[in-house]
Amino acid sequence: MLFLVAALLLLGIVVGTAAHLPVPVTIIAAVAIGCWLLVFTIRERRHHTTHTEGASR
C-alpha cells in the first residue's frame, strides 16, 4: 500500500512538472526516457537469455 502511495505521489510530481515545461522540452524528455527504457529492455533480455542457455547445459 505504501508503495502505491509513493508511486502516485511521484507520478503527480512528474506530471505536474511536465505541465509547466514547454511542449518541445517535454517531448525531448519523453523520447530520452523511452530510449533509455528500450536499451534497458534489450540488455535485460540478453542477460536472461545468456543465463538461460548456460543453465541448460
Coordinates of C-alpha atoms in Angstrom, one line a residue:
M1 CA 0.0 0.0 0.0
L2 CA 2.8 2.4 0.9
F3 CA 4.4 1.6 -2.5
L4 CA 1.2 2.6 -4.3
V5 CA 1.0 5.9 -2.4
A6 CA 4.7 6.6 -3.2
A7 CA 4.2 5.8 -6.9
L8 CA 1.1 8.0 -7.1
L9 CA 3.0 10.8 -5.4
L10 CA 5.9 10.5 -7.8
L11 CA 3.6 10.4 -10.8
G12 CA 1.8 13.5 -9.6
I13 CA 5.2 15.3 -9.3
V14 CA 6.3 14.2 -12.7
V15 CA 3.0 15.1 -14.4
G16 CA 2.9 18.4 -12.6
T17 CA 6.4 19.2 -13.7
A18 CA 5.6 18.3 -17.3
A19 CA 2.6 20.6 -17.3
H20 CA 4.9 23.6 -16.6
L21 CA 7.5 22.8 -19.2
P22 CA 7.3 23.8 -22.8
V23 CA 6.0 21.1 -25.2
P24 CA 9.3 20.6 -27.1
V25 CA 11.2 20.0 -23.8
T26 CA 8.6 17.6 -22.6
I27 CA 8.8 15.7 -25.9
I28 CA 12.6 15.5 -25.8
A29 CA 12.4 14.2 -22.2
A30 CA 9.8 11.6 -23.2
V31 CA 11.9 10.4 -26.1
A32 CA 15.0 10.2 -23.9
I33 CA 13.2 8.2 -21.3
G34 CA 11.7 5.9 -24.0
C35 CA 15.2 5.3 -25.4
W36 CA 16.6 4.5 -22.0
L37 CA 13.8 2.0 -21.4
L38 CA 14.3 0.4 -24.8
V39 CA 18.1 0.0 -24.1
F40 CA 17.3 -1.4 -20.6
T41 CA 14.8 -3.9 -22.0
I42 CA 17.3 -5.1 -24.7
R43 CA 20.1 -5.5 -22.1
E44 CA 17.8 -7.4 -19.7
R45 CA 16.6 -9.8 -22.5
R46 CA 20.1 -10.5 -23.5
H47 CA 21.1 -11.1 -19.8
H48 CA 18.3 -13.5 -19.2
T49 CA 18.9 -15.3 -22.5
T50 CA 22.6 -15.8 -21.7
H51 CA 21.8 -17.2 -18.2
T52 CA 19.1 -19.5 -19.5
E53 CA 21.4 -21.0 -22.1
G54 CA 24.1 -21.5 -19.6
A55 CA 21.8 -23.2 -17.1
S56 CA 20.5 -25.8 -19.5
R57 CA 24.0 -27.2 -20.1

